[in-house]
Coordinates of C-alpha atoms in Angstrom, one line a residue:
X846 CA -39.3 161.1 -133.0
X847 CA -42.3 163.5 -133.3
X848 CA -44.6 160.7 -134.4
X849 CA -43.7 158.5 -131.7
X850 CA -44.1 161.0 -129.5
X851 CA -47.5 162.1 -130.4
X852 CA -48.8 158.4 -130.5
X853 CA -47.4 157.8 -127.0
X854 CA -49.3 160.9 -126.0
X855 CA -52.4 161.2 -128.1
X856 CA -54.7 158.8 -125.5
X857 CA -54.1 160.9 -122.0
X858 CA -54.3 164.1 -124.3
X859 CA -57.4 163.2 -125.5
X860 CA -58.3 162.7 -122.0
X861 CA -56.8 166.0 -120.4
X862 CA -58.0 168.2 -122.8
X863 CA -61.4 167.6 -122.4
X864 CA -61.2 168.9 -118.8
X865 CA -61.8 172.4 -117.9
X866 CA -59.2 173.3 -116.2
X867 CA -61.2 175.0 -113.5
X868 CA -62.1 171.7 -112.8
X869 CA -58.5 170.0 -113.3
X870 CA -57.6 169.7 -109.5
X871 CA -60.5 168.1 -108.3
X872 CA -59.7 164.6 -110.3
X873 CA -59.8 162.3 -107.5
X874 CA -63.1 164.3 -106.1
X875 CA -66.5 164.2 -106.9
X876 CA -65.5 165.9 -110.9
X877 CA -64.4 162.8 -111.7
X878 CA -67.1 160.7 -112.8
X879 CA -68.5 163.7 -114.9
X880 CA -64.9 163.9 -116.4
X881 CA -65.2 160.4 -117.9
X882 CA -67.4 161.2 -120.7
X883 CA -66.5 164.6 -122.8
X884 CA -66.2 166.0 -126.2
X885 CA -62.6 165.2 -127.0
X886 CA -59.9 166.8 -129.3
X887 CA -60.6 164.5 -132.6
X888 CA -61.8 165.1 -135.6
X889 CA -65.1 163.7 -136.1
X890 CA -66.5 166.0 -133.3
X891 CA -69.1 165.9 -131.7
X892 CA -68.1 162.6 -130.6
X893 CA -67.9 161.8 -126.6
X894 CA -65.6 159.2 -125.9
X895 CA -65.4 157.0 -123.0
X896 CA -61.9 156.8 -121.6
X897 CA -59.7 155.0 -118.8
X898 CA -60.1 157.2 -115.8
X899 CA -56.9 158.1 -114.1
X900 CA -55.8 157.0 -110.9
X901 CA -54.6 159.9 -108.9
X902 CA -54.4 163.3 -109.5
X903 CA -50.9 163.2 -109.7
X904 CA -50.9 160.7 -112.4
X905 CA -53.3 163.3 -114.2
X906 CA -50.8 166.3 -113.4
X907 CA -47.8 164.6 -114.4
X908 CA -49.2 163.9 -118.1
X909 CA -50.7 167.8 -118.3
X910 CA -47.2 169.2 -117.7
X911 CA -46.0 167.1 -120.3
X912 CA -48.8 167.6 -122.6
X913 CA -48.6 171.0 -122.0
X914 CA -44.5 171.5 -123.0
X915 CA -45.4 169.7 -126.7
X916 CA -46.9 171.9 -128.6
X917 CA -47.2 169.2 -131.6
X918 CA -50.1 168.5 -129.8
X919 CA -52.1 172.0 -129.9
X920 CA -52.5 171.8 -133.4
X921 CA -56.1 171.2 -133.4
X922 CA -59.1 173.9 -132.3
X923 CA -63.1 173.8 -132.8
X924 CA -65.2 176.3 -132.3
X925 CA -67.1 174.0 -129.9
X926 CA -64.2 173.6 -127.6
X927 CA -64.8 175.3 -124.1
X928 CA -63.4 179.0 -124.6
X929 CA -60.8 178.5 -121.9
X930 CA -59.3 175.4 -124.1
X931 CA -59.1 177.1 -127.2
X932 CA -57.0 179.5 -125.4
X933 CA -54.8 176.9 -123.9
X934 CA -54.7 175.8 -127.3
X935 CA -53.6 178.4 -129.2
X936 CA -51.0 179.5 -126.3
X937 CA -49.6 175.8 -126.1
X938 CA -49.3 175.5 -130.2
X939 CA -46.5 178.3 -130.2
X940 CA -45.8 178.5 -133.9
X941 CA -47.0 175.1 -134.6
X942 CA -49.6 174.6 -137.9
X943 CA -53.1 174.9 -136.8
X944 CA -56.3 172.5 -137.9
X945 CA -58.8 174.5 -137.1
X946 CA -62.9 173.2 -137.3
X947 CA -65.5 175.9 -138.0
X948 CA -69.4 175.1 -137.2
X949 CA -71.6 178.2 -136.8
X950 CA -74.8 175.9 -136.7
X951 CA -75.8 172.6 -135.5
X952 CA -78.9 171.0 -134.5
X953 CA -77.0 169.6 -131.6
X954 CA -76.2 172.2 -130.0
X955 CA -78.5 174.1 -127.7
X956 CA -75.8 176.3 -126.2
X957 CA -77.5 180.1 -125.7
X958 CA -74.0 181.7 -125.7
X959 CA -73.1 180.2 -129.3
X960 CA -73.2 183.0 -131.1
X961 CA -71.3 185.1 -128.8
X962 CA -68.8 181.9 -128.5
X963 CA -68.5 181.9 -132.1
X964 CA -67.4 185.6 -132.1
X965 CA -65.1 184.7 -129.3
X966 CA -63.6 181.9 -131.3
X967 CA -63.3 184.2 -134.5
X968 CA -61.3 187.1 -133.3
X969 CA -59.0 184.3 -131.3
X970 CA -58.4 182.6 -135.0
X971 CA -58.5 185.0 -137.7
X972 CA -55.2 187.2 -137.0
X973 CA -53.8 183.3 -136.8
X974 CA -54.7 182.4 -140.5
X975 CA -51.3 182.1 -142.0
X976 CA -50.4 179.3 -139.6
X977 CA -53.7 177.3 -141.0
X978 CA -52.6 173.9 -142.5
X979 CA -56.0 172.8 -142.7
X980 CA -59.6 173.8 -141.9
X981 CA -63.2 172.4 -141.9
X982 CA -66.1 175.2 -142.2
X983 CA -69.4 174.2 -141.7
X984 CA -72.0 176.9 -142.2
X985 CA -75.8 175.6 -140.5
X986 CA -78.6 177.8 -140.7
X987 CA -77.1 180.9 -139.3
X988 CA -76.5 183.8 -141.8
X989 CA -73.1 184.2 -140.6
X990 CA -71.3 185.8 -144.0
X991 CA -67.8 183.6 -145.2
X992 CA -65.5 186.0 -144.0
X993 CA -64.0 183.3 -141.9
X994 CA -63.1 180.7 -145.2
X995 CA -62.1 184.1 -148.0
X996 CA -59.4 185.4 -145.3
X997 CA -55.6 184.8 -147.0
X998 CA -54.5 181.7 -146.1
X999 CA -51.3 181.4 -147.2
X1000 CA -49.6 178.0 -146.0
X1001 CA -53.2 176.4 -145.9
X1002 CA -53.4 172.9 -148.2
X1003 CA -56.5 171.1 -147.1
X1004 CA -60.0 172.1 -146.8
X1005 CA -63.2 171.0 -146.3
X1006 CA -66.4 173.0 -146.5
X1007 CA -70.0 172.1 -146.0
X1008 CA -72.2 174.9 -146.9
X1009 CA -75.8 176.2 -147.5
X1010 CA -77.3 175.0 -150.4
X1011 CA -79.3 178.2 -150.7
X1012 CA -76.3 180.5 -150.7
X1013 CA -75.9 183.2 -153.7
X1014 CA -72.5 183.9 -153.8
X1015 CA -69.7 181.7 -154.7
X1016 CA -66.8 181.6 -151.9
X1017 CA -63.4 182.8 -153.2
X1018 CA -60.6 181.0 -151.6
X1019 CA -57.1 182.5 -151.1
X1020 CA -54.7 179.7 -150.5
X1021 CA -52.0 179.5 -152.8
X1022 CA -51.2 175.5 -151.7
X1023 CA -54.1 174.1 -151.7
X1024 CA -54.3 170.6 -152.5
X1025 CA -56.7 169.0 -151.2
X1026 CA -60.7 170.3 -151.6
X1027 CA -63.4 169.0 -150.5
X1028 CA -66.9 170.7 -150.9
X1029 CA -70.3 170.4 -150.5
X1030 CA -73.7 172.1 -151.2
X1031 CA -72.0 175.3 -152.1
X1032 CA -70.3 176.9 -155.0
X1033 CA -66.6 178.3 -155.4
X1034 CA -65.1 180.3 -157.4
X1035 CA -63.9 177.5 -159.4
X1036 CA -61.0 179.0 -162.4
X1037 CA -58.9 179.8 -159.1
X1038 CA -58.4 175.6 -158.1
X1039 CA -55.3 174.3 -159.8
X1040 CA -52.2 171.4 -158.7
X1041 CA -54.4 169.3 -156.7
X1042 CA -53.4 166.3 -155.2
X1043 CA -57.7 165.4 -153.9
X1044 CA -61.1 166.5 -155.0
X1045 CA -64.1 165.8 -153.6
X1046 CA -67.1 167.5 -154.6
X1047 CA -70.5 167.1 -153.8
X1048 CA -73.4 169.0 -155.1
X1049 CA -72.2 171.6 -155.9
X1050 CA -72.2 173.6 -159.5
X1051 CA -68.7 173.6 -161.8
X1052 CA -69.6 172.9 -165.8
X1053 CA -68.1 169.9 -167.1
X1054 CA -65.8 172.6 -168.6
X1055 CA -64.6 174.1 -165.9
X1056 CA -63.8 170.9 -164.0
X1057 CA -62.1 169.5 -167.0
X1058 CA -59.8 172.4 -167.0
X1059 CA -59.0 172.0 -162.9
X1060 CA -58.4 168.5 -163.4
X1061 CA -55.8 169.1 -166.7
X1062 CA -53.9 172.3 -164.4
X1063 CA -53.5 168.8 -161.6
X1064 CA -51.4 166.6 -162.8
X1065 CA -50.8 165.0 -159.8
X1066 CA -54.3 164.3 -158.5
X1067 CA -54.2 161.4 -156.8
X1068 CA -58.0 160.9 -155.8
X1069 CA -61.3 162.2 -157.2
X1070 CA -64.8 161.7 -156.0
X1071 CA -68.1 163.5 -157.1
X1072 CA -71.4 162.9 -155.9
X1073 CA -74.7 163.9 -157.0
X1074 CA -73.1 166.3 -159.6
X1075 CA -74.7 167.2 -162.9
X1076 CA -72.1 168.9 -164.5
X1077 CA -73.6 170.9 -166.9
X1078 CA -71.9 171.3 -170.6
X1079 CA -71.4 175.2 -171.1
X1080 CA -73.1 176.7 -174.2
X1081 CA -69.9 177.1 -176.3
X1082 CA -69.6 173.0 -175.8
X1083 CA -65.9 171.9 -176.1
X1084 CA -63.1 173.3 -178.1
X1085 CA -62.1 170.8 -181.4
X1086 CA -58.7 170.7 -180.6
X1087 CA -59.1 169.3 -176.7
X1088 CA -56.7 166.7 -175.3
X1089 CA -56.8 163.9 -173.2
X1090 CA -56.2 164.4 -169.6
X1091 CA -53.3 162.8 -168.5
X1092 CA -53.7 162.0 -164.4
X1093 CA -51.1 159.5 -164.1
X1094 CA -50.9 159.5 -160.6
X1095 CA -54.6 158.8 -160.3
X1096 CA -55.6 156.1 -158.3
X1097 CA -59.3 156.4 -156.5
X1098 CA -61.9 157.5 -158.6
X1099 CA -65.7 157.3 -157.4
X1100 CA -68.7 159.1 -159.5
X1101 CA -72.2 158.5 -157.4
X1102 CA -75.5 159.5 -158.4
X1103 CA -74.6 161.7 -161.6
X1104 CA -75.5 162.8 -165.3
X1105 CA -74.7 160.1 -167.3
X1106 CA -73.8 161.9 -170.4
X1107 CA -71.7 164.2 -168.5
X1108 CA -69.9 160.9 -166.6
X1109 CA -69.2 159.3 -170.1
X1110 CA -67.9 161.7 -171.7
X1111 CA -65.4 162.8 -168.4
X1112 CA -64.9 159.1 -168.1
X1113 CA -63.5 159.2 -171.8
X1114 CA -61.3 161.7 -171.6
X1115 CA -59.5 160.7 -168.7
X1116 CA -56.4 159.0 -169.0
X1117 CA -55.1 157.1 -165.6
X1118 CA -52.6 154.1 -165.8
X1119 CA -52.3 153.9 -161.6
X1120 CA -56.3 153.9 -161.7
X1121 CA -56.5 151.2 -159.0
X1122 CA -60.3 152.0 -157.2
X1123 CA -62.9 152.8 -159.1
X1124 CA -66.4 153.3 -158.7
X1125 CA -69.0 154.4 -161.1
X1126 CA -72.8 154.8 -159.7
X1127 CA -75.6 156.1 -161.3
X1128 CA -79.2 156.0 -160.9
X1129 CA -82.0 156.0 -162.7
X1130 CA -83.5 159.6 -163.6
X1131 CA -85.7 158.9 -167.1
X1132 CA -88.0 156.6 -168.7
X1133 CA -85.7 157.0 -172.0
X1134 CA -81.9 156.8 -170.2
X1135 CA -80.0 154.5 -172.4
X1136 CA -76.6 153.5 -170.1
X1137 CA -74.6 151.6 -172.9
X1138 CA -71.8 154.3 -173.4
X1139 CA -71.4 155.1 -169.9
X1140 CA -70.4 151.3 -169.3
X1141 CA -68.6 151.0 -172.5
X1142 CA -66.9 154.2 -170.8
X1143 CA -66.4 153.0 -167.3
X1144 CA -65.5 149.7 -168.8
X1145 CA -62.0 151.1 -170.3
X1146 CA -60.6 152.0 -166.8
X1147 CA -61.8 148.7 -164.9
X1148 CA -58.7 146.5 -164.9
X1149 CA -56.1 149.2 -166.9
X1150 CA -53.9 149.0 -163.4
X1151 CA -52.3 145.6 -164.0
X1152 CA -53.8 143.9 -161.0
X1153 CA -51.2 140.5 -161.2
X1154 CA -49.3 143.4 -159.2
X1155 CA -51.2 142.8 -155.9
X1156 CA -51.0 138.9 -156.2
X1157 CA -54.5 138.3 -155.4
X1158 CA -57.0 136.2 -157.3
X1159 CA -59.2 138.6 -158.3
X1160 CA -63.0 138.0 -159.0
X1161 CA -65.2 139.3 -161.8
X1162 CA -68.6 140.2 -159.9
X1163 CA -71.9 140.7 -161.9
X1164 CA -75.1 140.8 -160.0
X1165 CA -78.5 141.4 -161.6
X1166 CA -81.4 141.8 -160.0
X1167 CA -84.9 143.3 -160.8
X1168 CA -84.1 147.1 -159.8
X1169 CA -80.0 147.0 -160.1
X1170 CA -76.8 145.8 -162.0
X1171 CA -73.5 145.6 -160.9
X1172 CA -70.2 144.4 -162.5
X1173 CA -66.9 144.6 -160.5
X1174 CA -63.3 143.3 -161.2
X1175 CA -60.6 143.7 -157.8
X1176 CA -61.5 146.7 -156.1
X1177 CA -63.4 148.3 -159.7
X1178 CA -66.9 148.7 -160.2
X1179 CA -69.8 150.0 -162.3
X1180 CA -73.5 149.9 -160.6
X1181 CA -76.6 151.0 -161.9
X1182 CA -79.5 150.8 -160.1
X1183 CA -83.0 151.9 -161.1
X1184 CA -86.5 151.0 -158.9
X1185 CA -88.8 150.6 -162.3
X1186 CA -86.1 148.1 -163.8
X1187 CA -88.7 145.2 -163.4
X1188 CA -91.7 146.9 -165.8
X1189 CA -89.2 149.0 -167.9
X1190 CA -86.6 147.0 -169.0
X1191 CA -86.0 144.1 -170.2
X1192 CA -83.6 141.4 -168.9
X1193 CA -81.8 141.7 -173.1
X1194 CA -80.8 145.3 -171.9
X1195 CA -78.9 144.5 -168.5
X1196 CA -77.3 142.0 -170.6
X1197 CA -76.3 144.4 -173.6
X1198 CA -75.0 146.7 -170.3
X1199 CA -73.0 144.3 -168.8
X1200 CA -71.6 142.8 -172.4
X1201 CA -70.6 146.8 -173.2
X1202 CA -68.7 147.4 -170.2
X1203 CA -66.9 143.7 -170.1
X1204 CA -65.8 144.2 -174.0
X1205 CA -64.1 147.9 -173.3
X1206 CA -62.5 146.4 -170.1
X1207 CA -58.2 145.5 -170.2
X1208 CA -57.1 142.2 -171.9
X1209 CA -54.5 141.7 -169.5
X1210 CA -57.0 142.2 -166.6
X1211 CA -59.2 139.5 -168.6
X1212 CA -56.7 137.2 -168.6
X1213 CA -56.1 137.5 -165.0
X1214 CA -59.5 137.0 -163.5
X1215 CA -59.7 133.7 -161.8
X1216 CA -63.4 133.7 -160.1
X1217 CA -66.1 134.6 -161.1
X1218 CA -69.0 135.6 -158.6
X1219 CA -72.4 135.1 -160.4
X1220 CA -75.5 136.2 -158.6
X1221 CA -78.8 137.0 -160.7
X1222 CA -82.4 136.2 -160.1
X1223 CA -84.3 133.2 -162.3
X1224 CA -85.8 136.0 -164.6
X1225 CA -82.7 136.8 -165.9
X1226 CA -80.6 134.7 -168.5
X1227 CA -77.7 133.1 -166.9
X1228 CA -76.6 131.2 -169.9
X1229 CA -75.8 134.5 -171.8
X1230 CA -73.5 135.9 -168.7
X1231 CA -71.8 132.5 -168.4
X1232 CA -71.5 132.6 -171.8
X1233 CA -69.8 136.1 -172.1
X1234 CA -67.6 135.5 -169.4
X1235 CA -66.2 132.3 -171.0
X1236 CA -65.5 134.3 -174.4
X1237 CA -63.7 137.0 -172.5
X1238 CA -61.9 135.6 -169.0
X1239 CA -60.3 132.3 -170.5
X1240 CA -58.6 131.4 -167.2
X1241 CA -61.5 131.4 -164.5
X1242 CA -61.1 128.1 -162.6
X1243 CA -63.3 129.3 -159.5
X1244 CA -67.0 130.1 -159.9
X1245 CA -69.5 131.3 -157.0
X1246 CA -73.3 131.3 -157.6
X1247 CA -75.4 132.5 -154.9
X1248 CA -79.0 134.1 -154.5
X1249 CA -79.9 137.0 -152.8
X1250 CA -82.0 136.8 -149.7
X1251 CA -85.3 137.4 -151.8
X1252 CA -84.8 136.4 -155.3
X1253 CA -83.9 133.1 -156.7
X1254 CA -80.8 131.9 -159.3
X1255 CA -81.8 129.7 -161.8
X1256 CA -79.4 127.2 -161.1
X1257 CA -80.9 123.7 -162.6
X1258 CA -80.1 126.4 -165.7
X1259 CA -76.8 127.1 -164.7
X1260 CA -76.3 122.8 -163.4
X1261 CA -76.9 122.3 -167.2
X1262 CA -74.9 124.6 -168.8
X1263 CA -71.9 123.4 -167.8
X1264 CA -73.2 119.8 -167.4
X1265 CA -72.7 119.6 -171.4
X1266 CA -71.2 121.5 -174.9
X1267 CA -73.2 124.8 -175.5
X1268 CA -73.6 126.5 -178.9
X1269 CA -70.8 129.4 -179.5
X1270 CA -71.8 131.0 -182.8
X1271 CA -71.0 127.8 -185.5
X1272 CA -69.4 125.2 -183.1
X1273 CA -70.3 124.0 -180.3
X1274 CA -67.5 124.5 -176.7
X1275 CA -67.5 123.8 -173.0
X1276 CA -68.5 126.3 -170.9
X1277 CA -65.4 127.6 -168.8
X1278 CA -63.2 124.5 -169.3
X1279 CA -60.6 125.4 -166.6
X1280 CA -63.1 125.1 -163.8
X1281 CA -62.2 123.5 -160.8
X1282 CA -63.9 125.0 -157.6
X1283 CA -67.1 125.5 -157.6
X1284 CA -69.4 127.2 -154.8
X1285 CA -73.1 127.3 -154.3
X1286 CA -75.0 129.7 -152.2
X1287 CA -78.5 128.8 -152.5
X1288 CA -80.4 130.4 -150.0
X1289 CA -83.5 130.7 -151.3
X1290 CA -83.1 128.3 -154.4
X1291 CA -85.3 125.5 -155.1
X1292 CA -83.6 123.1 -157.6
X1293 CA -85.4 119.3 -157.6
X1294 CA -82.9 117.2 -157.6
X1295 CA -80.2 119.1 -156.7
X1296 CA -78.2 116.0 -155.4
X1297 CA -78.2 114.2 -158.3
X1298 CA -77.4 117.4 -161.2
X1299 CA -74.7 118.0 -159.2
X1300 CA -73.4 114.7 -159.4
X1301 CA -73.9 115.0 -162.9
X1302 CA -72.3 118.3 -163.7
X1303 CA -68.9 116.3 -162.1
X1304 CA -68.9 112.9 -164.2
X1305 CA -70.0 115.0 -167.5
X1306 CA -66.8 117.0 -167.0
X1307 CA -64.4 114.0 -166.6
X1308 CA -62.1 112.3 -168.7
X1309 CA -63.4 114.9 -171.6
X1310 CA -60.5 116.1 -173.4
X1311 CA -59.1 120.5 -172.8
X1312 CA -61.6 120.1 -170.0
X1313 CA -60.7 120.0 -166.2
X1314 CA -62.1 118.0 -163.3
X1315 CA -64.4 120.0 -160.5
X1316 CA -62.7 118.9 -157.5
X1317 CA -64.1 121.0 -154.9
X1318 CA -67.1 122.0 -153.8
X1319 CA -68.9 124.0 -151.7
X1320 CA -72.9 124.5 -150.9
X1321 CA -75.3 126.5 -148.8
X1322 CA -78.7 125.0 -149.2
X1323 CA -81.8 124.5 -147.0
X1324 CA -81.7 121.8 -144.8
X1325 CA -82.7 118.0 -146.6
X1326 CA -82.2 119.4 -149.9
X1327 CA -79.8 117.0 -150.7
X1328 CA -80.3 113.2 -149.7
X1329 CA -77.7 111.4 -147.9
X1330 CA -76.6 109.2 -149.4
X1331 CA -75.8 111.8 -152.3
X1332 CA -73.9 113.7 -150.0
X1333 CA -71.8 110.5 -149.0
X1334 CA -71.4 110.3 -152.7
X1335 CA -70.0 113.8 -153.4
X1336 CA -67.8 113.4 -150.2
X1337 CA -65.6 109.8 -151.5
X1338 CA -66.0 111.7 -155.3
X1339 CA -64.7 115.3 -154.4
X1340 CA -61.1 116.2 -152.9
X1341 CA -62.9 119.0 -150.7
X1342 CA -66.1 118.7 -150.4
X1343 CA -68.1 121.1 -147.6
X1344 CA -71.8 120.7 -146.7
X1345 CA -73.3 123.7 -144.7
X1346 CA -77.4 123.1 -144.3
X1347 CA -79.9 125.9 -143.2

C-alpha cells in the first residue's frame, strides 16, 4: 500500500515541493509561470524539471494537504533545498528514515548566503543522524572539515561520497550497517568496511590487501566496480596460506582503467558462480605492458554463469581495430584499448590476447554461443579469429561481419575462407560447418566482385557432407555494389534474403 501510494503521489509532490510556500497561494496568479520550472525533490539534483501546471489553486491545495499528512514522502533533504523546505521537510518526515544530500561546493551555484545556508542545513540535520538511511556528501572546493560524514550513524546503510582529491586525512565512518559504499577521490579508513552488499570505488587508495580482506569479511556482495584504481600490493606481499574468495552472490563486476597486475591477480582469486555482468577495461600505460594474463584471467569468469538460463542466443563479439580490442560473450566483456596499438604492436599479439582469454573462458558457455559478431580492420588476420572461434564455439550457426565507419574488413578474405576446406593443424575442415545465417555490414568495404563470391560462398557449401546450407542473408553495402541480376539470383537462391543499399 505504501508503494502504491508514493507512486500515485510522487509527480504532484515533485511539483509542490518545489514551491516556496510563501509563494503557494498565488498559483493561479502571476507565480505561476515561474513555478513551472524548479529544482525538484530527486535525486540527481540539480536538475529542473518541466512539469504539468495545475489548474486551479484548489487543485494545488488539495494535493499539499495530502502530501503534507504522508510523511513517506519527506524522506529526502538537500542542502540546496530552499531553507523553508528543508524545514517542512524534516517536520513532515515525523520519524520516517531520512536520505539526506550534502554539497558544500558547486560551480553551479552562485548563491552568496551558501555558506551560511549550509550551516543552517547542518545544525537542522546533524542531531537527526540516527534516522539517516542513506546519504550523499559532496565536498567542492570549500575547506569545510567531515564532521558532517564521521558523525554516528547508526541505522545508516548506503552512502556515497565524492571528495577532494587533495585531502590528508582519511574519513572514518561510523555506521554499523553499512552496505552499500560508494567513494570517490578520497580515502577511508578502510579495515572498518565489512558485510557489504555494493562497492564502488573510484580513485581512491586501499592496497590490493586491504581490499582483498573487505571483499572476503562480504560474503554477500552482490556488485563491485572500481575505476581508475591502482591497488598497490603492500610490502609484506600476500600471506602463503591465502584463500580463494568466495562471493557467491556476485553478479556485476566492472574494473575500468586499472593496474593490470593488480586486476589479474584480484581477478584470480575471486570466485563468483552468479557472475552474470562483467566488464574488464584497461588502458594502455607502458611501452612494455604485456596483457596476456589479465585476459587469460578475465577470460575464467566470462560465461561461468550458465547463460542457457536466460534463453537468449548469445553472441561472441571480438572487435579489433588499430588502437583497441574487445571480446564479449552475453552481457561479459574484456576491452583493451591503447592509442600507439598501430606502431607498437603487432596484429600476432591482439590475436595471442584474444586466443588467451577465449581458451580460459566456460565450456558450457562455448557450447552455447550461437553468433558470432566479427568486426576487425583488413590489417588484421581474420582467418586466425575465424579459425579460433570454429575450434572453440562448435555450434555458431549465425555470423555478423561488419566494418567500422573508418576502417575496412577484409571480407574477399573472409568470402574465401569459408568458400572452401582450411588447414587445421594435419587435416584439412570446414570453417564453422553449422552456419546458416549470415550478415554483412560493409560500410566502408570494397570487395570486387562482391556479387559473385557471395554466390560462391553458397553453392561451395551445398550438398557437402557435416556441412549446412546458408539460407539467409543479410547485407549493407554501397549502393551498385552488387549487379542486378546477382541480386535477383541470391533472392530465387536464398529463403531470406534482404538487400539494404547506401
Amino acid at each position: 500500500m505504501k508503494d502504491r501510494l508514493e507512486a500515485v503521489l510522487r509527480p504532484p509532490f515533485s511539483f509542490a515541493s518545489s514551491v516556496d510556500p510563501d509563494e503557494a497561494e498565488d498559483v493561479d496568479g502571476e507565480t505561476e509561470a515561474a513555478l513551472e520550472r524548479r529544482p525538484c525533490l530527486t535525486d540527481n539534483h540539480p536538475s529542473t524539471l518541466f512539469l504539468p501546471k495545475f489548474s486551479s489553486s484548489s487543485s494545488f491545495q488539495y494535493w499539499k494537504e495530502v502530501i503534507d499528512s504522508t510523511p513517506e514522502l519527506w524522506t529526502r533533504i538537500s542542502s540546496v533545498f530552499h531553507p523553508k523546505l528543508q524545514e517542512m521537510i524534516l517536520q513532515n518526515s515525523r520519524n520516517q528514515h531520512l536520505y539526506v544530500v550534502y554539497e558544500d561546493g558547486n560551480d553551479w551555484d552562485t548563491n552568496p548566503d551558501k555558506e551560511e545556508n549550509l550551516a543552517a542545513f547542518e545544525s537542522m540535520v546533524e542531531p537527526l543522524a540516527c534516522r539517516w538511511k542513506a546519504l550523499k556528501y559532496y565536498q567542492g572546493s570549500s575547506a569545510n572539515n567531515d564532521r558532517l560524514v564521521s558523525l554516528p550513524m547508526p541505522n545508516l546503510t548506503c552512502i556515497q561520497i565524492d571528495g577532494a582529491p587533495w585531502r590528508d586525512q582519511p574519513i572514518t565512518l561510523d555506521a554499523p550497517k553499512l552496505s552499500d559504499v560508494h567513494v570517490s577521490n578520497c580515502s577511508l579508513n578502510w579495515k572498518y568496511l565489512s558485510g557489504l552488499r555494493d562497492l564502488s570505488l573510484r580513485n581512491t587508495d586501499p592496497t590490493l590487501n586491504t581490499l582483498m580482506t573487505i571483499l572476503r569479511a562480504s560474503p554477500g556482495l552482490r556488485s563491485l566496480s572500481l575505476e581508475k584504481m591502482s591497488l598497490d600490493v603492500e610490502p609484506n606481499g600476500f600471506p602463503d596460506s591465502m584463500s580463494k574468495i568466495l562471493l557467491p552472490q556476485l553478479h556485476t563486476l566492472r574494473i575500468e582503467r586499472g593496474s593490470t597486475q593488480s586486476t589479474s591477480f584480484l581477478l584470480d582469486w575471486i570466485e563468483a558462480p552468479s557472475l552474470e555482468t562483467v566488464r574488464v577495461e584497461i588502458g594502455y600505460r607502458n611501452a612494455s605492458d604485456d596483457f596476456t594474463k589479465l585476459c587469460e584471467s578475465a577470460g575464467r569468469h566470462m560465461g561461468a554463469f550458465p547463460l542457457a538460463d536466460s534463453g537468449n542466443r548469445f553472441h561472441l563479439i571480438i572487435e579489433v581495430w588499430d588502437w583497441e580490442m574487445s571480446l564479449g560473450v552475453g552481457q561479459q566483456r574484456i576491452l583493451i584499448w591503447k592509442s600507439t596499438w598501430s606502431r607498437t604492436i603487432a596484429p600476432q599479439v591482439k590475436l595471442a590476447y584474444i586466443a588467451s582469454a577465449v581458451k580460459r573462458m566456460n565450456d558450457g558457455a562455448r557450447e552455447e554461443v550461437k553468433v558470432l559478431d566479427l568486426a576487425c580492420t583488413n590489417t588484421e588476420d581474420i582467418g586466425e579469429y575465424l579459425r579460433i572461434v570454429h575450434s572453440h564455439f562448435p555450434r555458431i550457426d549465425q555470423i555478423l561481419v561488419r566494418d567500422k565507419r573508418s576502417d575496412r574488413a577484409d571480407v574477399d578474405t573472409f568470402l574465401q575462407l569459408l568458400s572452401s576446406p582450411s588447414h587445421l593443424g594435419l587435416s584439412e575442415e570446414w570453417l564453422l560447418p553449422n552456419l546458416t545465417k549470415l550478415q554483412l555490414d560493409l560500410h566502408r568495404s570494397i570487395a570486387a566482385n562482391l556479387g559473385g563470391r557471395i554466390v560462391e560462398l553458397l553453392k561451395s557449401r551445398t550438398a557437402i557432407e557435416g556441412i549446412e546450407e546458408i539460407t539467409e542473408l543479410r547485407i549493407v553495402v554501397a549502393k551498385g555494389a552488387i549487379d542486378p541480376s546477382t541480386v535477383e539470383l541470391l533472392r530465387q537462391s536464398l529463403v531470406l534474403f534482404h538487400l539494404t543499399e547506401e
